[in-house]
mmCIF file of C-alpha atoms in Angstrom:
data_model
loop_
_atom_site.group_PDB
_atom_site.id
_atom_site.type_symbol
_atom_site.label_atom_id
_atom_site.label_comp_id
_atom_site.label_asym_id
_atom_site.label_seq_id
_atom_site.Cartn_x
_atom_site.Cartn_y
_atom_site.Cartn_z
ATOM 1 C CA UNK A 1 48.062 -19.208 -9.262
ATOM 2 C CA UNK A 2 44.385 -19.417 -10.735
ATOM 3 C CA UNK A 3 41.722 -17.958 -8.496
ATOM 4 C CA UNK A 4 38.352 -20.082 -8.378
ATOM 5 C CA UNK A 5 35.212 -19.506 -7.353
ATOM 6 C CA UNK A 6 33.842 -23.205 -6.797
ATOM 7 C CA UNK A 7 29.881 -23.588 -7.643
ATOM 8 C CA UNK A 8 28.613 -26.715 -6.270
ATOM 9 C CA UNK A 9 25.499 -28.364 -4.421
ATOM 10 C CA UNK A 10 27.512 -29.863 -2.172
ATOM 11 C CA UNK A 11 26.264 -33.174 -0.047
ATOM 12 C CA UNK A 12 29.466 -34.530 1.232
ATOM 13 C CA UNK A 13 28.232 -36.795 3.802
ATOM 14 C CA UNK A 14 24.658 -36.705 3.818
ATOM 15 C CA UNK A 15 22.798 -40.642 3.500
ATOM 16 C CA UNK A 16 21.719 -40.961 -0.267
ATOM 17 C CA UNK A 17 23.444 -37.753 -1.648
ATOM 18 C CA UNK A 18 26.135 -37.766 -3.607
ATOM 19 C CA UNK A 19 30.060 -36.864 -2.531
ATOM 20 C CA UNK A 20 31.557 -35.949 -5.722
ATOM 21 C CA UNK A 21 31.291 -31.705 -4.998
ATOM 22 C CA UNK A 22 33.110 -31.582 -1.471
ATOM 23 C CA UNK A 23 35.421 -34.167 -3.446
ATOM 24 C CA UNK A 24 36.251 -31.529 -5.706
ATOM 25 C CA UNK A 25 36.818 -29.124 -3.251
ATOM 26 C CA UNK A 26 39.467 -31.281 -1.636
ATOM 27 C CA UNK A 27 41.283 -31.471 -4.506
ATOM 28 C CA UNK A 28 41.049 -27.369 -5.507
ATOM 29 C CA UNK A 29 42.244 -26.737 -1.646
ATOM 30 C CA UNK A 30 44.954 -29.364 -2.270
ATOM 31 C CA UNK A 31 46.123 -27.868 -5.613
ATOM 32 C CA UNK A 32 48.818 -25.732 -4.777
ATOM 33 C CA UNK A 33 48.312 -23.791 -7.854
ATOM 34 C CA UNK A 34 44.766 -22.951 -7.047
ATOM 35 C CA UNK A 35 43.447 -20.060 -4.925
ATOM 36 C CA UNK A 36 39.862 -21.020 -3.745
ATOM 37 C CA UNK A 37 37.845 -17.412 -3.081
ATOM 38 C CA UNK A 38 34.809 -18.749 -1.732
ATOM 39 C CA UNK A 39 32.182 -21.343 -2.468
ATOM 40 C CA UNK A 40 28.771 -20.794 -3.704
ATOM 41 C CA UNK A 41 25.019 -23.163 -3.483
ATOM 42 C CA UNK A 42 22.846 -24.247 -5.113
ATOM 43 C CA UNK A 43 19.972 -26.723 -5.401
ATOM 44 C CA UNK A 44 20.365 -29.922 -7.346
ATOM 45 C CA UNK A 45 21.569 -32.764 -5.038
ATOM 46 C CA UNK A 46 19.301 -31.717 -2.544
ATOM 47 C CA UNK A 47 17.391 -28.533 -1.523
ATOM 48 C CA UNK A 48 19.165 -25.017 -1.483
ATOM 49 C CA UNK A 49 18.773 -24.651 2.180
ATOM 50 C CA UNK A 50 20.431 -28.545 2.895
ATOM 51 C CA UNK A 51 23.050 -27.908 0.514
ATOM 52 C CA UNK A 52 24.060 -23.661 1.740
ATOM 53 C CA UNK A 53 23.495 -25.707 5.756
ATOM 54 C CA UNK A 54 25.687 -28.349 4.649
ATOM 55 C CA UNK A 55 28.593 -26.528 2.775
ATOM 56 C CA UNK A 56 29.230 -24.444 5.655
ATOM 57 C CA UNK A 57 29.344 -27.306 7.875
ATOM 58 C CA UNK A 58 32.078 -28.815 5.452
ATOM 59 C CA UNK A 59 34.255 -26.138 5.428
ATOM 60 C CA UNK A 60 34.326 -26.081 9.188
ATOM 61 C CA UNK A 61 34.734 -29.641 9.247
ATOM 62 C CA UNK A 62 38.060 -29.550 6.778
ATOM 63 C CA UNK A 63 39.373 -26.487 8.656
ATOM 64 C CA UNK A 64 38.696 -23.680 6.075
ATOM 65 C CA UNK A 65 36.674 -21.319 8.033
ATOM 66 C CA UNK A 66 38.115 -18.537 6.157
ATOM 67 C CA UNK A 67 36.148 -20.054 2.932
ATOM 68 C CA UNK A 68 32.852 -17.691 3.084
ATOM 69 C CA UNK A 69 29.898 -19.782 1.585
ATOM 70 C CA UNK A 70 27.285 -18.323 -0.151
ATOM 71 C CA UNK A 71 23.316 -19.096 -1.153
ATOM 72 C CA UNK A 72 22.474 -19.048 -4.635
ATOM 73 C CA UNK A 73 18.912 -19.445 -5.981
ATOM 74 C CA UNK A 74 16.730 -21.910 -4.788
ATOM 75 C CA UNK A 75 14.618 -22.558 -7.852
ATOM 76 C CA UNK A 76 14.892 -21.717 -11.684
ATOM 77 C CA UNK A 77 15.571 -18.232 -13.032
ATOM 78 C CA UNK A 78 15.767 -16.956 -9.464
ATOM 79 C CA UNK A 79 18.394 -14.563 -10.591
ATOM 80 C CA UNK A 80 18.661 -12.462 -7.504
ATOM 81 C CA UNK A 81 20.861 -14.062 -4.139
ATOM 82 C CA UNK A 82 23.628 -13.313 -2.394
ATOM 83 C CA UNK A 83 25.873 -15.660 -4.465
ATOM 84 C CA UNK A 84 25.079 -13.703 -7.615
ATOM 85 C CA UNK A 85 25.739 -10.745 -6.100
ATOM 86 C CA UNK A 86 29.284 -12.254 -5.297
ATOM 87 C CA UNK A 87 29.771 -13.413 -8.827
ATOM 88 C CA UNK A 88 29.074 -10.544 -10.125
ATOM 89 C CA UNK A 89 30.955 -8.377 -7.295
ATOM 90 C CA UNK A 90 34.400 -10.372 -8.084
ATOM 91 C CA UNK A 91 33.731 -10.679 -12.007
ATOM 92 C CA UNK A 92 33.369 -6.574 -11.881
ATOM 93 C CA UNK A 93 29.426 -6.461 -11.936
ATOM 94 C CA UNK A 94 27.594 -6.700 -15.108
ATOM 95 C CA UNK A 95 30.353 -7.479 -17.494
ATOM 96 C CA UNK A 96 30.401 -11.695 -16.003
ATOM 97 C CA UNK A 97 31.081 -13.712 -19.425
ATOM 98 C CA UNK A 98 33.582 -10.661 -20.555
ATOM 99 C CA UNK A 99 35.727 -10.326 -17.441
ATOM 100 C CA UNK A 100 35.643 -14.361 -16.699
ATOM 101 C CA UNK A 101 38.684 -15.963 -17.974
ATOM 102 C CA UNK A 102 37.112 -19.554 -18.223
ATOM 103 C CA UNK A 103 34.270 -21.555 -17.331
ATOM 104 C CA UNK A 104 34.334 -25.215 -16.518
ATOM 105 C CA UNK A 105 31.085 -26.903 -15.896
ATOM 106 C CA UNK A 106 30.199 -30.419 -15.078
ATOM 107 C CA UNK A 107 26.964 -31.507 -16.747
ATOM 108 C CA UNK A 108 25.336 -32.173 -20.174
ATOM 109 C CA UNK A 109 24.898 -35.676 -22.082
ATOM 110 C CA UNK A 110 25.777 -36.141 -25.338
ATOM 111 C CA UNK A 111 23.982 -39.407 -25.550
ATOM 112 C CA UNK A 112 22.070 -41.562 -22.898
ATOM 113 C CA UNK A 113 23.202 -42.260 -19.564
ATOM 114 C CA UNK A 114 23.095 -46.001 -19.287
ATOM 115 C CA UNK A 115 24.383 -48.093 -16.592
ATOM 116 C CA UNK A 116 24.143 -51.744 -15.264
ATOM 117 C CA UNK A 117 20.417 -51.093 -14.488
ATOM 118 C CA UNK A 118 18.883 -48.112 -15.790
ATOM 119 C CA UNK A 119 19.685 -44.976 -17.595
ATOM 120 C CA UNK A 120 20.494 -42.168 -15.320
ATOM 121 C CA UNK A 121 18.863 -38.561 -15.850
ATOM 122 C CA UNK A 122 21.038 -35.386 -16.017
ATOM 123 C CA UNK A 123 20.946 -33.334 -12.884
ATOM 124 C CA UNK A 124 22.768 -30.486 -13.666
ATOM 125 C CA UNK A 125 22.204 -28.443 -16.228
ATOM 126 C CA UNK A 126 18.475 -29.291 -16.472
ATOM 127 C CA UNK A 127 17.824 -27.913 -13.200
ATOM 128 C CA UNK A 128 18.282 -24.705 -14.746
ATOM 129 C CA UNK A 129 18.163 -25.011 -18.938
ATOM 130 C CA UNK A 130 17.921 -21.065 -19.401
ATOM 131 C CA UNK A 131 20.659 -20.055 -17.002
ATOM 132 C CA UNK A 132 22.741 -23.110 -18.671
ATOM 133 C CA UNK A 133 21.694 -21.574 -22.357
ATOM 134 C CA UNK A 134 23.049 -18.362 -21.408
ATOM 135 C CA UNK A 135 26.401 -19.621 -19.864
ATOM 136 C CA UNK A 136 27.043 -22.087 -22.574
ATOM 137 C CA UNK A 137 26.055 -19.437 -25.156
ATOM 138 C CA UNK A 138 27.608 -16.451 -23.850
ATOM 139 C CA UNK A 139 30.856 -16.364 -25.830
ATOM 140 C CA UNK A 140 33.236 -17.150 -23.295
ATOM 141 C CA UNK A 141 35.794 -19.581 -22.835
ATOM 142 C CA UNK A 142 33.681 -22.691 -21.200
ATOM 143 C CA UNK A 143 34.785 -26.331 -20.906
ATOM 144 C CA UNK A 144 31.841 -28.873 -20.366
ATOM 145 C CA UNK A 145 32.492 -32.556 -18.435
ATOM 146 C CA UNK A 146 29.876 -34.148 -19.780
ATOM 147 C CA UNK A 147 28.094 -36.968 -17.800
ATOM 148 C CA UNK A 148 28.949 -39.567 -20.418
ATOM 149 C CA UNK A 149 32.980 -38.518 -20.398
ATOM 150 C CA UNK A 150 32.739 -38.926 -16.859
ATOM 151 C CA UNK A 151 32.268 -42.487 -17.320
ATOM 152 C CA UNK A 152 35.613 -43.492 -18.330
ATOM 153 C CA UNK A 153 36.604 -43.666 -14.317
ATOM 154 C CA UNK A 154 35.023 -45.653 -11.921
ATOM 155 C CA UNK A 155 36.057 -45.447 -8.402
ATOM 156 C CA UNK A 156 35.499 -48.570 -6.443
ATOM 157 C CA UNK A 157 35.842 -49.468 -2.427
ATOM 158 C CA UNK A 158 38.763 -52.187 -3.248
ATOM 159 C CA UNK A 159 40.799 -48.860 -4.906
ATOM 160 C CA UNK A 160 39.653 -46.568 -1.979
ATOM 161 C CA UNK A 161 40.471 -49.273 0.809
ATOM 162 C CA UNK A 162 44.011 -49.291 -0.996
ATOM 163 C CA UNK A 163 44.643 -46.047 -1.890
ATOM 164 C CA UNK A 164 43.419 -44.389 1.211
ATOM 165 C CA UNK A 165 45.418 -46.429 3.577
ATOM 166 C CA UNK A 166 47.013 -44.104 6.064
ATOM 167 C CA UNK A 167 44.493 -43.599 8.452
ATOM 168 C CA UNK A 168 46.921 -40.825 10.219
ATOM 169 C CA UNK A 169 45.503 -38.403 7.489
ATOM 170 C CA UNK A 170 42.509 -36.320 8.438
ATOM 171 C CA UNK A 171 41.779 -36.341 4.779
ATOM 172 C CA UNK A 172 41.659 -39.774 4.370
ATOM 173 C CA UNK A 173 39.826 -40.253 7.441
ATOM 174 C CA UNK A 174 37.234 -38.199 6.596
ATOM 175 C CA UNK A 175 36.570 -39.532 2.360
ATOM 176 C CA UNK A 176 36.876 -42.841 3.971
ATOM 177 C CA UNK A 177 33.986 -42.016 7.371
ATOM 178 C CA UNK A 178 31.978 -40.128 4.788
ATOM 179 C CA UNK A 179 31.738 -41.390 1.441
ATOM 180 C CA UNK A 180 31.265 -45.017 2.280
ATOM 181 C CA UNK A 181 27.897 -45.230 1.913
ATOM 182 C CA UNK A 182 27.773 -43.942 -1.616
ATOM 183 C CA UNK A 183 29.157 -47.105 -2.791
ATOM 184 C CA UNK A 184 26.253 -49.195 -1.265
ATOM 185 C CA UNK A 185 23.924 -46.089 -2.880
ATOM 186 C CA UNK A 186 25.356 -46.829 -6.651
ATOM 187 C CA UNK A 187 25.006 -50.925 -6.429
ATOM 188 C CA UNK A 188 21.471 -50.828 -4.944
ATOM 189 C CA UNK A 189 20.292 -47.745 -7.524
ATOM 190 C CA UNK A 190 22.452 -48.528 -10.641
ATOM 191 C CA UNK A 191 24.157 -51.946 -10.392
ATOM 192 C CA UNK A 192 27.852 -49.924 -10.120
ATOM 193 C CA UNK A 193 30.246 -51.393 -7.926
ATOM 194 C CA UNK A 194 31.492 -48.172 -7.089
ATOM 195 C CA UNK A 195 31.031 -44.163 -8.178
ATOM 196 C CA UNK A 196 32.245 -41.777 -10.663
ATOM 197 C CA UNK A 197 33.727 -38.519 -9.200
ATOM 198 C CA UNK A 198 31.497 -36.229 -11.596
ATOM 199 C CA UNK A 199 32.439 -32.963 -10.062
ATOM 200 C CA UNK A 200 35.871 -33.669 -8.984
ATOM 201 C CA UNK A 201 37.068 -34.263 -12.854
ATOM 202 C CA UNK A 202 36.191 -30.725 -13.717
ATOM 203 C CA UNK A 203 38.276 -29.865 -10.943
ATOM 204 C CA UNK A 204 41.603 -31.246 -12.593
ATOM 205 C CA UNK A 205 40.738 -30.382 -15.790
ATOM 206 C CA UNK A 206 40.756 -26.738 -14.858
ATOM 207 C CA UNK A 207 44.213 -27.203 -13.009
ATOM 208 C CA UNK A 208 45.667 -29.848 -15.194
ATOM 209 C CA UNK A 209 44.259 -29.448 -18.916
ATOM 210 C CA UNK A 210 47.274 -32.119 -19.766
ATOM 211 C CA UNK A 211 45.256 -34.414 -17.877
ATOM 212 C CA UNK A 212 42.998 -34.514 -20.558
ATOM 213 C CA UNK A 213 42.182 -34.513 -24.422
ATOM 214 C CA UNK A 214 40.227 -31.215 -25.533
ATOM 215 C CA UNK A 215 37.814 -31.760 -28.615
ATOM 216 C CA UNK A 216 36.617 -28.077 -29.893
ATOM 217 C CA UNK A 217 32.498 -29.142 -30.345
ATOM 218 C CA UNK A 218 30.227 -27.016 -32.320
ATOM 219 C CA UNK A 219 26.742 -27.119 -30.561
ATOM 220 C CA UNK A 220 23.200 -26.892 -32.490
ATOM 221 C CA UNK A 221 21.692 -25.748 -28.177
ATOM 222 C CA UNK A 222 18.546 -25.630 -27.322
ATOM 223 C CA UNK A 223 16.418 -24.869 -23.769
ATOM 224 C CA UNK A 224 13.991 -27.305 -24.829
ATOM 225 C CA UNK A 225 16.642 -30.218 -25.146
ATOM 226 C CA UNK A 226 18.403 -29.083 -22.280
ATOM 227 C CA UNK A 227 15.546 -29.510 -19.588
ATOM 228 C CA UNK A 228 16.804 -33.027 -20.127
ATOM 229 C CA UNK A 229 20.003 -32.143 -20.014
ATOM 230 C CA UNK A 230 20.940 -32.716 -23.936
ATOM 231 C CA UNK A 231 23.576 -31.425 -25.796
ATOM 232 C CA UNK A 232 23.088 -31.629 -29.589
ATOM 233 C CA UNK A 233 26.481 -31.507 -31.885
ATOM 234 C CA UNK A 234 25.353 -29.141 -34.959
ATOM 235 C CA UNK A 235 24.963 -30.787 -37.859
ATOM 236 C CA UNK A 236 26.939 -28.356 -40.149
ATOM 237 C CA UNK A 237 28.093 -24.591 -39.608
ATOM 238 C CA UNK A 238 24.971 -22.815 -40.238
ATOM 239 C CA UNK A 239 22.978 -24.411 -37.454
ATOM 240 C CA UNK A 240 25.626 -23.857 -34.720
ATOM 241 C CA UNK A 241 25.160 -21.252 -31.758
ATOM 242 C CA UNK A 242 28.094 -22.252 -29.333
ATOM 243 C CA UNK A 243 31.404 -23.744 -29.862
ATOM 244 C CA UNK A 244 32.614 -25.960 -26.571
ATOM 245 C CA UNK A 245 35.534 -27.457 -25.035
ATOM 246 C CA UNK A 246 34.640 -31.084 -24.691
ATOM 247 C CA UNK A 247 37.567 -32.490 -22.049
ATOM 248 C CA UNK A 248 38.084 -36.415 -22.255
ATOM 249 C CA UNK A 249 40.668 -38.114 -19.556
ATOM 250 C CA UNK A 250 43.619 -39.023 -21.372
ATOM 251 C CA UNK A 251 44.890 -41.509 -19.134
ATOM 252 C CA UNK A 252 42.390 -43.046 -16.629
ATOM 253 C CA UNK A 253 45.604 -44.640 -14.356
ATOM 254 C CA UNK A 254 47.792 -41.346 -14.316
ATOM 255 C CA UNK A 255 44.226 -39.097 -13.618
ATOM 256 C CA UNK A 256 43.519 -41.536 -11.007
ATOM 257 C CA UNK A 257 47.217 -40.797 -9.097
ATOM 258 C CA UNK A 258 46.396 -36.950 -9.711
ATOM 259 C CA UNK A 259 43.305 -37.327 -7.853
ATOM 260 C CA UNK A 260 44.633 -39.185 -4.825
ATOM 261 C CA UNK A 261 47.736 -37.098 -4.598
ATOM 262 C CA UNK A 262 46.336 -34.046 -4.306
ATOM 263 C CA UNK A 263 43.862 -34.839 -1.671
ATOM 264 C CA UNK A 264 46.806 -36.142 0.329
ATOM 265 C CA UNK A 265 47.621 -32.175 0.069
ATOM 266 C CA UNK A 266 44.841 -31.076 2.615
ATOM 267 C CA UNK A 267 45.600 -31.056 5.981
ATOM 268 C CA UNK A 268 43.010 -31.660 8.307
ATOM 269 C CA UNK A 269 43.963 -32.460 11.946
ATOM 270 C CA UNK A 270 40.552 -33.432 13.588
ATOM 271 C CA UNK A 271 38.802 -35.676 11.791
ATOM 272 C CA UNK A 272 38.529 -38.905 13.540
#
């Protein structure tokens, strides 16, 4: 049994926002291997105070009251909330990177973004380059799922209208209410015909590493490059500050049947 604490900006079902963090949570609460402790915000998808507001309604919603949710910062470098304080307070305060077994983030581009229209900027660990310096830096055991490996699955309506079939699920009721209008979002914005489940795939690579081929990435970081978002590989051994674990799906077809059978784990009895 691992216990998680799962960090997200979570937007499930709100217009224009993306669904890929209450996603993930599905599929941690449908792991039975995974322990979920609590859930903290932050900023990114939308405001901090939309994102704490929303979470909480989400874990009503999916019938996990006993998830406590709790506010991180709401701007850079705004080290001091209540979800540090819970970091720190399960982690054994002060001694985070040391007492952590492993990190897995969802974030970073090793190369451009592009897609049908544009490229796409990196919105997650530019929101924060310091705090994402330190974490990447800090020594510890941390697996990134970069933007650009998150690429290699696309999840379209066809495969959700014939996946998620059985409509006497509460979970499928509910991806199906609330995530429809993210596919509309990605065609008009990008020219996708569907959307990539960004957080969710650092979800099952932290329950099912098999999933998954793990390159070991030396990393020439900078703050600079990552208020974009940019991950530099270091060019030979004396320039490198960070060594990574850089996850890649193995399979796309056998990730895809992990994903939808372990949502098909949550029970929830009153969505309609």
């Amino acid at each position: 049994m691992r216990k998680i604490i799962h960090d997200c900006d979570c937007t499930f079902g709100i217009n224009g926002c993306d669904v890929d963090d209450g996603l993930a949570l599905l599929y941690l609460l449908g792991d039975p291997e995974a322990e979920v402790l609590g859930v903290t915000t932050t900023y990114g998808n939308n405001t901090l105070e939309k994102v704490y507001e929303n979470t909480k309604k989400f874990v009503k919603k999916i019938g996990h009251d006993e998830l406590r949710v709790y506010k991180g910062g709401a701007t850079p470098g705004e080290t001091e909330s209540e979800a540090a304080h819970y970091l720190a307070e399960m982690a054994e305060k002060y001694e985070f990177f040391h007492q952590v077994k492993s990190i897995v983030l969802m974030g970073g581009t090793t190369e451009p973004l592009i897609f049908a229209k544009r490229e796409m900027d990196e919105l997650n660990f530019s929101c924060d380059p310091l705090a994402t310096y330190a974490t990447l830096t800090s020594g510890t055991d941390v697996a990134v799922i970069t933007g650009n490996n998150c690429l290699k699955v696309l999840f379209t309506r066809e495969e959700y209208e014939r996946e998620l079939s059985d409509l006497s699920k509460g979970v499928v009721r509910l991806i199906k209410n609330e995530t429809d209008y993210w596919f509309d979002n990605n065609w008009d914005e990008y020219g996708i015909p569907g959307y990539y489940n960004w957080d969710a795939i650092a979800a099952a690579y932290m329950m099912h590493p098999e999933l998954f081929e793990t390159q070991i990435v030396d990393m020439q970081l900078s703050t600079e490059k990552l208020t974009k978002g940019r991950m530099i590989l270091a060019e030979d051994e004396a320039k490198k500050n960070c060594t990574l674990k850089i996850p890649v799906i193995r399979d796309a077809d056998e990730f895809r049947r992990n994903l939808y059978d372990t949502w098909m784990n949550v029970k929830i009895e009153t969505v309609k």
